[in-house]
mmCIF file of C-alpha atoms in Angstrom:
data_model
loop_
_atom_site.group_PDB
_atom_site.id
_atom_site.type_symbol
_atom_site.label_atom_id
_atom_site.label_comp_id
_atom_site.label_asym_id
_atom_site.label_seq_id
_atom_site.Cartn_x
_atom_site.Cartn_y
_atom_site.Cartn_z
ATOM 1 C CA MET A 275 -118.621 196.542 119.809
ATOM 2 C CA THR A 276 -116.695 197.320 116.644
ATOM 3 C CA GLU A 277 -114.362 194.781 114.840
ATOM 4 C CA THR A 278 -111.309 196.496 116.358
ATOM 5 C CA THR A 279 -112.630 196.406 119.958
ATOM 6 C CA LYS A 280 -114.093 192.764 119.689
ATOM 7 C CA VAL A 281 -112.379 190.468 122.126
ATOM 8 C CA TYR A 282 -111.333 187.305 120.435
ATOM 9 C CA ASP A 283 -110.894 183.852 121.946
ATOM 10 C CA ILE A 284 -107.503 183.282 120.292
ATOM 11 C CA THR A 285 -105.248 185.764 118.448
ATOM 12 C CA ILE A 286 -102.588 184.032 116.387
ATOM 13 C CA ILE A 287 -99.435 185.906 115.773
ATOM 14 C CA GLY A 288 -97.944 184.463 112.508
ATOM 15 C CA GLY A 289 -99.888 183.290 109.415
ATOM 16 C CA GLY A 290 -97.506 180.515 108.281
ATOM 17 C CA PRO A 291 -98.713 176.826 107.929
ATOM 18 C CA THR A 292 -98.715 176.312 111.742
ATOM 19 C CA GLY A 293 -100.832 179.460 112.291
ATOM 20 C CA MET A 294 -103.152 178.655 109.439
ATOM 21 C CA PHE A 295 -103.822 175.131 110.698
ATOM 22 C CA ALA A 296 -104.166 176.535 114.272
ATOM 23 C CA ALA A 297 -106.890 178.908 112.925
ATOM 24 C CA PHE A 298 -108.780 176.015 111.337
ATOM 25 C CA TYR A 299 -108.594 173.852 114.405
ATOM 26 C CA ALA A 300 -109.715 176.669 116.726
ATOM 27 C CA GLY A 301 -112.808 176.869 114.432
ATOM 28 C CA MET A 302 -113.383 173.156 115.232
ATOM 29 C CA ARG A 303 -113.633 174.266 118.959
ATOM 30 C CA ASN A 304 -115.981 177.152 118.049
ATOM 31 C CA ALA A 305 -113.414 179.641 119.031
ATOM 32 C CA SER A 306 -113.309 183.197 117.576
ATOM 33 C CA VAL A 307 -109.999 183.690 115.824
ATOM 34 C CA LYS A 308 -107.848 186.543 114.616
ATOM 35 C CA ILE A 309 -104.525 186.098 112.654
ATOM 36 C CA ILE A 310 -102.016 188.923 112.698
ATOM 37 C CA GLU A 311 -99.343 188.549 109.932
ATOM 38 C CA THR A 312 -96.427 190.883 108.927
ATOM 39 C CA LEU A 313 -96.331 189.609 105.321
ATOM 40 C CA PRO A 314 -98.786 190.660 102.688
ATOM 41 C CA VAL A 315 -100.081 187.096 102.258
ATOM 42 C CA LEU A 316 -100.693 184.061 104.432
ATOM 43 C CA GLY A 317 -98.339 181.081 104.077
ATOM 44 C CA GLY A 318 -95.218 182.427 105.684
ATOM 45 C CA GLN A 319 -91.852 181.519 104.162
ATOM 46 C CA VAL A 320 -93.326 178.315 102.659
ATOM 47 C CA GLY A 321 -95.861 180.308 100.586
ATOM 48 C CA LEU A 322 -93.518 183.336 99.748
ATOM 49 C CA LEU A 323 -90.207 181.744 99.256
ATOM 50 C CA TYR A 324 -90.871 178.152 98.151
ATOM 51 C CA PRO A 325 -94.207 178.174 96.268
ATOM 52 C CA ASP A 326 -92.968 175.784 93.489
ATOM 53 C CA LYS A 327 -90.688 173.544 95.530
ATOM 54 C CA THR A 328 -91.725 170.058 96.547
ATOM 55 C CA ILE A 329 -92.253 169.137 100.195
ATOM 56 C CA TYR A 330 -92.094 165.463 100.988
ATOM 57 C CA ASP A 331 -92.255 165.152 104.834
ATOM 58 C CA ILE A 332 -95.949 165.893 105.549
ATOM 59 C CA GLY A 333 -98.015 162.926 106.628
ATOM 60 C CA GLY A 334 -100.562 161.713 104.141
ATOM 61 C CA MET A 335 -99.106 163.695 101.295
ATOM 62 C CA ALA A 336 -96.654 161.785 98.948
ATOM 63 C CA LYS A 337 -95.545 165.253 97.716
ATOM 64 C CA VAL A 338 -96.920 168.731 97.688
ATOM 65 C CA THR A 339 -95.520 172.113 96.578
ATOM 66 C CA GLY A 340 -95.450 175.116 98.884
ATOM 67 C CA LYS A 341 -98.317 176.801 96.922
ATOM 68 C CA GLU A 342 -100.337 173.707 96.953
ATOM 69 C CA LEU A 343 -99.888 173.287 100.707
ATOM 70 C CA VAL A 344 -100.837 176.974 101.383
ATOM 71 C CA ASP A 345 -103.877 176.616 99.043
ATOM 72 C CA ASN A 346 -105.092 173.430 100.939
ATOM 73 C CA LEU A 347 -104.613 175.160 104.317
ATOM 74 C CA THR A 348 -106.664 178.061 102.984
ATOM 75 C CA ARG A 349 -109.465 175.919 101.875
ATOM 76 C CA GLN A 350 -109.314 174.145 105.298
ATOM 77 C CA MET A 351 -109.435 177.472 107.197
ATOM 78 C CA ASN A 352 -112.545 178.594 105.027
ATOM 79 C CA HIS A 353 -114.611 176.027 106.772
ATOM 80 C CA PHE A 354 -114.837 178.722 109.473
ATOM 81 C CA GLU A 355 -114.767 182.389 109.778
ATOM 82 C CA GLN A 356 -111.580 184.155 110.853
ATOM 83 C CA THR A 357 -110.338 187.808 110.938
ATOM 84 C CA VAL A 358 -107.078 188.176 109.061
ATOM 85 C CA CYS A 359 -104.766 191.291 109.526
ATOM 86 C CA LEU A 360 -102.042 191.276 106.980
ATOM 87 C CA GLU A 361 -98.865 193.548 106.736
ATOM 88 C CA GLU A 362 -99.217 194.261 110.516
ATOM 89 C CA GLU A 363 -96.614 193.631 113.184
ATOM 90 C CA VAL A 364 -97.374 193.102 116.835
ATOM 91 C CA MET A 365 -95.102 195.448 118.819
ATOM 92 C CA ASP A 366 -96.132 194.499 122.380
ATOM 93 C CA PHE A 367 -99.013 193.183 124.449
ATOM 94 C CA GLU A 368 -100.288 193.454 128.080
ATOM 95 C CA LYS A 369 -103.007 191.972 130.232
ATOM 96 C CA ASN A 370 -105.711 194.438 131.320
ATOM 97 C CA GLU A 371 -107.745 194.282 134.593
ATOM 98 C CA ASP A 372 -110.261 191.700 133.380
ATOM 99 C CA GLY A 373 -107.414 189.315 132.307
ATOM 100 C CA HIS A 374 -107.747 189.942 128.525
ATOM 101 C CA PHE A 375 -104.760 190.798 126.407
ATOM 102 C CA VAL A 376 -104.336 194.138 124.631
ATOM 103 C CA LEU A 377 -102.069 193.705 121.570
ATOM 104 C CA ARG A 378 -100.568 196.882 119.966
ATOM 105 C CA THR A 379 -99.354 196.594 116.381
ATOM 106 C CA ASP A 380 -97.732 199.168 114.104
ATOM 107 C CA LYS A 381 -101.233 199.903 112.787
ATOM 108 C CA ASP A 382 -103.898 199.102 115.377
ATOM 109 C CA VAL A 383 -104.874 197.818 118.837
ATOM 110 C CA HIS A 384 -106.335 194.205 119.251
ATOM 111 C CA TYR A 385 -108.084 192.430 122.089
ATOM 112 C CA SER A 386 -107.979 188.763 122.866
ATOM 113 C CA LYS A 387 -108.534 186.255 125.723
ATOM 114 C CA THR A 388 -105.500 184.211 124.813
ATOM 115 C CA ILE A 389 -102.532 184.486 122.413
ATOM 116 C CA LEU A 390 -100.895 181.804 120.285
ATOM 117 C CA ILE A 391 -97.504 182.739 118.796
ATOM 118 C CA THR A 392 -96.754 180.829 115.499
ATOM 119 C CA ALA A 393 -94.246 183.261 114.056
ATOM 120 C CA GLY A 394 -91.669 180.748 112.725
ATOM 121 C CA ASN A 395 -88.135 182.142 112.859
ATOM 122 C CA GLY A 396 -89.526 185.640 113.186
ATOM 123 C CA SER A 397 -89.541 188.332 110.523
ATOM 124 C CA PHE A 398 -87.126 187.785 107.554
ATOM 125 C CA GLN A 399 -85.468 189.764 104.954
ATOM 126 C CA PRO A 400 -83.397 188.699 101.900
ATOM 127 C CA ARG A 401 -79.723 189.430 101.996
ATOM 128 C CA LYS A 402 -79.503 191.958 99.203
ATOM 129 C CA LEU A 403 -76.973 192.493 96.477
ATOM 130 C CA ALA A 404 -74.333 194.949 97.591
ATOM 131 C CA VAL A 405 -73.480 196.448 94.229
ATOM 132 C CA GLU A 406 -73.859 200.179 93.359
ATOM 133 C CA GLY A 407 -77.154 200.943 91.871
ATOM 134 C CA ALA A 408 -78.875 197.612 92.789
ATOM 135 C CA GLU A 409 -81.810 199.333 94.490
ATOM 136 C CA GLN A 410 -83.102 200.955 91.356
ATOM 137 C CA TYR A 411 -83.688 197.540 89.747
ATOM 138 C CA GLU A 412 -85.378 195.830 92.601
ATOM 139 C CA GLU A 413 -88.781 196.921 91.408
ATOM 140 C CA THR A 414 -88.265 195.299 87.936
ATOM 141 C CA ASN A 415 -85.990 192.419 87.075
ATOM 142 C CA LEU A 416 -83.536 192.193 89.999
ATOM 143 C CA GLN A 417 -85.200 189.737 92.284
ATOM 144 C CA TYR A 418 -84.690 187.974 95.515
ATOM 145 C CA LEU A 419 -87.684 185.584 95.342
ATOM 146 C CA VAL A 420 -89.148 183.378 92.634
ATOM 147 C CA THR A 421 -92.958 183.580 92.719
ATOM 148 C CA GLU A 422 -94.573 183.009 89.348
ATOM 149 C CA LEU A 423 -92.617 180.589 87.152
ATOM 150 C CA GLU A 424 -94.280 181.825 83.981
ATOM 151 C CA GLU A 425 -92.478 185.212 84.358
ATOM 152 C CA TYR A 426 -89.279 183.361 83.311
ATOM 153 C CA ARG A 427 -90.620 181.433 80.281
ATOM 154 C CA ASN A 428 -88.367 181.783 77.279
ATOM 155 C CA LYS A 429 -86.157 184.373 79.143
ATOM 156 C CA THR A 430 -82.438 184.492 79.951
ATOM 157 C CA VAL A 431 -82.067 184.030 83.638
ATOM 158 C CA VAL A 432 -78.908 184.535 85.840
ATOM 159 C CA ILE A 433 -79.036 183.203 89.318
ATOM 160 C CA CYS A 434 -76.429 184.141 92.025
ATOM 161 C CA GLY A 435 -75.902 181.857 94.979
ATOM 162 C CA GLY A 436 -74.417 178.468 96.025
ATOM 163 C CA GLY A 437 -76.898 177.010 98.505
ATOM 164 C CA ASP A 438 -79.896 174.564 98.076
ATOM 165 C CA SER A 439 -82.333 177.330 96.931
ATOM 166 C CA ALA A 440 -80.070 178.717 94.079
ATOM 167 C CA VAL A 441 -79.321 175.216 92.764
ATOM 168 C CA ASP A 442 -82.989 174.224 93.128
ATOM 169 C CA TRP A 443 -84.184 177.206 91.249
ATOM 170 C CA ALA A 444 -81.661 176.754 88.561
ATOM 171 C CA LEU A 445 -82.899 173.254 87.948
ATOM 172 C CA THR A 446 -86.494 174.291 88.153
ATOM 173 C CA LEU A 447 -86.101 177.123 85.673
ATOM 174 C CA GLU A 448 -84.010 175.065 83.284
ATOM 175 C CA GLY A 449 -87.098 173.699 81.536
ATOM 176 C CA ILE A 450 -88.839 177.006 81.456
ATOM 177 C CA ALA A 451 -86.317 179.659 80.678
ATOM 178 C CA GLU A 452 -84.428 179.826 77.340
ATOM 179 C CA LYS A 453 -81.093 179.967 79.139
ATOM 180 C CA VAL A 454 -80.206 179.760 82.761
ATOM 181 C CA TYR A 455 -76.817 180.633 84.301
ATOM 182 C CA LEU A 456 -75.771 179.918 87.906
ATOM 183 C CA VAL A 457 -72.917 182.126 89.268
ATOM 184 C CA HIS A 458 -71.194 181.380 92.626
ATOM 185 C CA ARG A 459 -68.249 182.943 94.317
ATOM 186 C CA ARG A 460 -66.661 179.507 95.074
ATOM 187 C CA ASN A 461 -65.859 176.472 92.951
ATOM 188 C CA THR A 462 -67.902 174.235 95.218
ATOM 189 C CA PHE A 463 -71.568 174.556 96.113
ATOM 190 C CA ARG A 464 -73.122 174.420 99.691
ATOM 191 C CA ALA A 465 -76.171 172.583 98.259
ATOM 192 C CA HIS A 466 -76.885 168.806 98.917
ATOM 193 C CA GLU A 467 -74.873 166.467 96.705
ATOM 194 C CA TYR A 468 -77.761 164.987 94.740
ATOM 195 C CA PRO A 469 -78.997 168.268 93.250
ATOM 196 C CA VAL A 470 -75.485 169.449 92.610
ATOM 197 C CA THR A 471 -74.986 166.209 90.591
ATOM 198 C CA LEU A 472 -78.276 167.012 88.623
ATOM 199 C CA LEU A 473 -76.914 170.572 88.136
ATOM 200 C CA GLU A 474 -73.659 169.250 86.587
ATOM 201 C CA GLN A 475 -75.694 167.052 84.232
ATOM 202 C CA SER A 476 -78.066 169.878 83.233
ATOM 203 C CA SER A 477 -77.971 172.546 80.558
ATOM 204 C CA VAL A 478 -77.369 175.273 83.207
ATOM 205 C CA GLU A 479 -74.246 177.135 82.521
ATOM 206 C CA ILE A 480 -72.125 177.374 85.658
ATOM 207 C CA LEU A 481 -69.889 180.308 86.269
ATOM 208 C CA THR A 482 -67.447 179.900 89.256
ATOM 209 C CA PRO A 483 -65.742 181.511 91.163
ATOM 210 C CA PHE A 484 -67.284 184.788 90.168
ATOM 211 C CA VAL A 485 -69.169 187.684 91.984
ATOM 212 C CA PRO A 486 -71.334 190.517 90.553
ATOM 213 C CA ASP A 487 -69.176 193.552 89.931
ATOM 214 C CA GLU A 488 -71.264 195.987 87.817
ATOM 215 C CA LEU A 489 -74.794 196.462 86.688
ATOM 216 C CA HIS A 490 -75.811 197.616 83.298
ATOM 217 C CA GLY A 491 -79.159 199.234 82.531
ATOM 218 C CA ASP A 492 -81.221 202.277 81.947
ATOM 219 C CA GLY A 493 -81.963 202.917 85.609
ATOM 220 C CA ARG A 494 -85.146 200.813 85.587
ATOM 221 C CA GLN A 495 -84.558 197.784 83.496
ATOM 222 C CA LEU A 496 -81.445 195.667 84.171
ATOM 223 C CA GLU A 497 -79.951 194.694 80.838
ATOM 224 C CA ALA A 498 -76.633 192.923 81.727
ATOM 225 C CA VAL A 499 -74.334 192.219 84.679
ATOM 226 C CA THR A 500 -70.606 192.115 84.685
ATOM 227 C CA PHE A 501 -69.010 189.441 86.974
ATOM 228 C CA LYS A 502 -65.538 189.446 88.253
ATOM 229 C CA GLU A 503 -63.452 186.487 89.326
ATOM 230 C CA ALA A 504 -63.492 186.254 93.077
ATOM 231 C CA ARG A 505 -59.635 186.134 93.475
ATOM 232 C CA GLY A 506 -58.520 187.169 90.090
ATOM 233 C CA ASP A 507 -58.870 189.680 87.337
ATOM 234 C CA ARG A 508 -61.038 187.848 84.803
ATOM 235 C CA LYS A 509 -64.410 189.488 83.925
ATOM 236 C CA LYS A 510 -67.496 188.194 82.074
ATOM 237 C CA THR A 511 -70.594 190.238 81.040
ATOM 238 C CA ILE A 512 -73.834 188.409 80.585
ATOM 239 C CA GLU A 513 -76.855 189.953 78.919
ATOM 240 C CA LEU A 514 -80.088 188.897 80.713
ATOM 241 C CA ASP A 515 -83.828 189.317 81.184
ATOM 242 C CA LYS A 516 -84.085 188.289 84.798
ATOM 243 C CA PHE A 517 -81.466 188.447 87.645
ATOM 244 C CA ILE A 518 -82.099 186.369 90.826
ATOM 245 C CA VAL A 519 -79.900 186.884 93.821
ATOM 246 C CA ASN A 520 -80.307 184.055 96.240
ATOM 247 C CA TYR A 521 -77.868 184.800 99.008
ATOM 248 C CA GLY A 522 -80.276 183.573 101.760
ATOM 249 C CA PHE A 523 -82.303 185.425 104.328
ATOM 250 C CA SER A 524 -81.673 186.952 107.697
ATOM 251 C CA SER A 525 -84.354 186.424 110.313
ATOM 252 C CA SER A 526 -85.040 188.411 113.388
ATOM 253 C CA LEU A 527 -87.353 188.022 116.395
ATOM 254 C CA GLY A 528 -87.907 191.739 116.290
ATOM 255 C CA PRO A 529 -90.296 192.988 119.151
ATOM 256 C CA ILE A 530 -90.909 189.284 120.296
ATOM 257 C CA LYS A 531 -87.637 189.356 122.360
ATOM 258 C CA ASN A 532 -89.007 192.281 124.373
ATOM 259 C CA TRP A 533 -92.288 190.605 125.397
ATOM 260 C CA GLY A 534 -91.109 189.184 128.634
ATOM 261 C CA LEU A 535 -91.327 185.583 127.576
ATOM 262 C CA GLU A 536 -88.780 182.955 128.768
ATOM 263 C CA MET A 537 -86.566 182.257 125.841
ATOM 264 C CA LEU A 538 -84.226 179.339 124.841
ATOM 265 C CA LYS A 539 -81.667 181.173 122.605
ATOM 266 C CA LYS A 540 -83.932 182.575 119.780
ATOM 267 C CA ASP A 541 -86.872 180.395 120.568
ATOM 268 C CA ILE A 542 -89.800 180.648 123.005
ATOM 269 C CA LYS A 543 -89.703 178.054 125.844
ATOM 270 C CA VAL A 544 -92.899 176.104 126.104
ATOM 271 C CA ASN A 545 -94.128 173.135 128.305
ATOM 272 C CA PRO A 546 -95.906 170.044 126.979
ATOM 273 C CA LYS A 547 -99.205 172.004 126.848
ATOM 274 C CA MET A 548 -97.394 174.625 124.581
ATOM 275 C CA GLU A 549 -97.781 177.174 127.427
ATOM 276 C CA THR A 550 -95.239 179.955 127.588
ATOM 277 C CA SER A 551 -93.959 181.580 130.775
ATOM 278 C CA ILE A 552 -96.976 183.927 130.590
ATOM 279 C CA ALA A 553 -100.369 182.369 131.459
ATOM 280 C CA GLY A 554 -102.723 182.620 128.581
ATOM 281 C CA VAL A 555 -99.932 182.884 125.952
ATOM 282 C CA TYR A 556 -98.944 179.768 123.856
ATOM 283 C CA ALA A 557 -96.552 179.133 121.095
ATOM 284 C CA ALA A 558 -96.264 176.418 118.451
ATOM 285 C CA GLY A 559 -94.200 175.693 115.289
ATOM 286 C CA ASP A 560 -90.509 176.632 114.748
ATOM 287 C CA ILE A 561 -90.590 179.492 117.308
ATOM 288 C CA ALA A 562 -91.552 177.109 120.149
ATOM 289 C CA SER A 563 -88.817 175.112 121.832
ATOM 290 C CA TYR A 564 -88.613 172.319 124.341
ATOM 291 C CA ASP A 565 -86.230 169.440 125.054
ATOM 292 C CA GLY A 566 -86.002 167.123 122.055
ATOM 293 C CA LYS A 567 -87.816 169.437 119.672
ATOM 294 C CA ILE A 568 -87.618 168.674 115.909
ATOM 295 C CA LYS A 569 -88.363 171.550 113.644
ATOM 296 C CA LEU A 570 -90.588 170.353 110.823
ATOM 297 C CA ILE A 571 -93.917 171.642 109.364
ATOM 298 C CA ALA A 572 -95.361 168.361 110.461
ATOM 299 C CA THR A 573 -94.284 169.070 114.097
ATOM 300 C CA GLY A 574 -96.068 172.410 113.995
ATOM 301 C CA PHE A 575 -99.165 170.755 112.702
ATOM 302 C CA GLY A 576 -99.169 168.529 115.820
ATOM 303 C CA GLU A 577 -98.362 171.362 118.250
ATOM 304 C CA ALA A 578 -101.164 173.637 116.914
ATOM 305 C CA PRO A 579 -104.091 171.555 118.186
ATOM 306 C CA THR A 580 -102.365 171.075 121.558
ATOM 307 C CA ALA A 581 -101.989 174.782 121.948
ATOM 308 C CA VAL A 582 -105.619 175.483 120.799
ATOM 309 C CA ASN A 583 -107.211 172.855 123.024
ATOM 310 C CA HIS A 584 -105.352 174.160 126.154
ATOM 311 C CA ALA A 585 -106.139 177.718 125.260
ATOM 312 C CA ILE A 586 -109.841 176.719 125.117
ATOM 313 C CA HIS A 587 -109.570 175.110 128.591
ATOM 314 C CA TYR A 588 -107.748 178.233 129.970
ATOM 315 C CA ILE A 589 -110.598 180.416 128.645
ATOM 316 C CA ASP A 590 -113.298 178.121 130.186
ATOM 317 C CA PRO A 591 -112.040 175.465 132.562
ATOM 318 C CA LYS A 592 -115.334 173.636 132.303
ATOM 319 C CA LYS A 593 -114.615 172.817 128.697
ATOM 320 C CA ARG A 594 -112.571 169.639 128.184
ATOM 321 C CA THR A 595 -109.030 169.662 126.840
ATOM 322 C CA GLN A 596 -109.492 166.419 124.823
ATOM 323 C CA PRO A 597 -111.936 167.188 121.977
ATOM 324 C CA MET A 598 -114.116 164.816 120.037
ATOM 325 C CA GLN A 599 -112.653 163.239 116.832
ATOM 326 C CA SER A 600 -113.125 165.050 113.641
ATOM 327 C CA THR A 601 -114.605 161.856 112.139
ATOM 328 C CA GLN A 602 -117.787 162.859 113.989
ATOM 329 C CA LEU A 603 -118.146 166.042 111.972
ATOM 330 C CA SER A 604 -119.043 166.784 108.348
ATOM 331 C CA PHE A 605 -118.007 169.583 106.144
ATOM 332 C CA GLU A 606 -118.947 170.792 102.727
ATOM 333 C CA ASP A 607 -115.772 171.229 100.664
#
């Protein structure tokens, strides 16, 4: 049996925090696990979009950044062996004659006894800058994500956007970059009041109400941007090193909506066992919905063990759903 034809106990679709914790927990039950993730890295939106932002609402952690959380989950997962398939999207699945699932991706075919969907809000893409010539600078200094903070040290950074992310990045980069500008098409920001107050007290230069109008560069490196008043004729050109466009992200369920699962709007309907409408298929995290659901990372961390334990029982009804406590185990860190 090759790696591709091996039948796994649980295949997890989605490698965000909920999927990563589910993979670890499945290892606690001696289950073989495969994770299939569309992004080039594990960690989902938390790891890719908010690596340096602080998260406060996870039990037992006074505060943790997105990167620290993903690093901790990775170390936790590494107590057990998993197969991880990155940059691969599940297109559809079906049950074969022996009750196992055949999952077809855009790259391969996978086999599993059960499926756990932890795909968050589905696949997501940044809302891009609609200015002529923008695409040619996306490989250099026109960016939609902030990943490594050191890239911005002693640079002139211009950020476009008016939501929480744009304001938070402006405040974060203020102490790293030489100069930070925040440009928004309205005079008021959509971000929460407290960070906006901090913004107004900071050294960040605010330019409102302006929108990007023209890009200046050599076709590879962006050197300056001309901004035009949203409802006027005034213009201002700013020379820069980095241009961050933070207009938010659009998410899509993609192929998931065609898998025959019972849906609640854009979410997958589950019961208290985290079972979907298809036997052997479970869902947890933001993509799973039930009456009274609260969408938090902490909620997904609770749903993952529930889904895994019931999947184990589905595979072998002789195995108990309620596992022993982890205090009875010992790991080398």
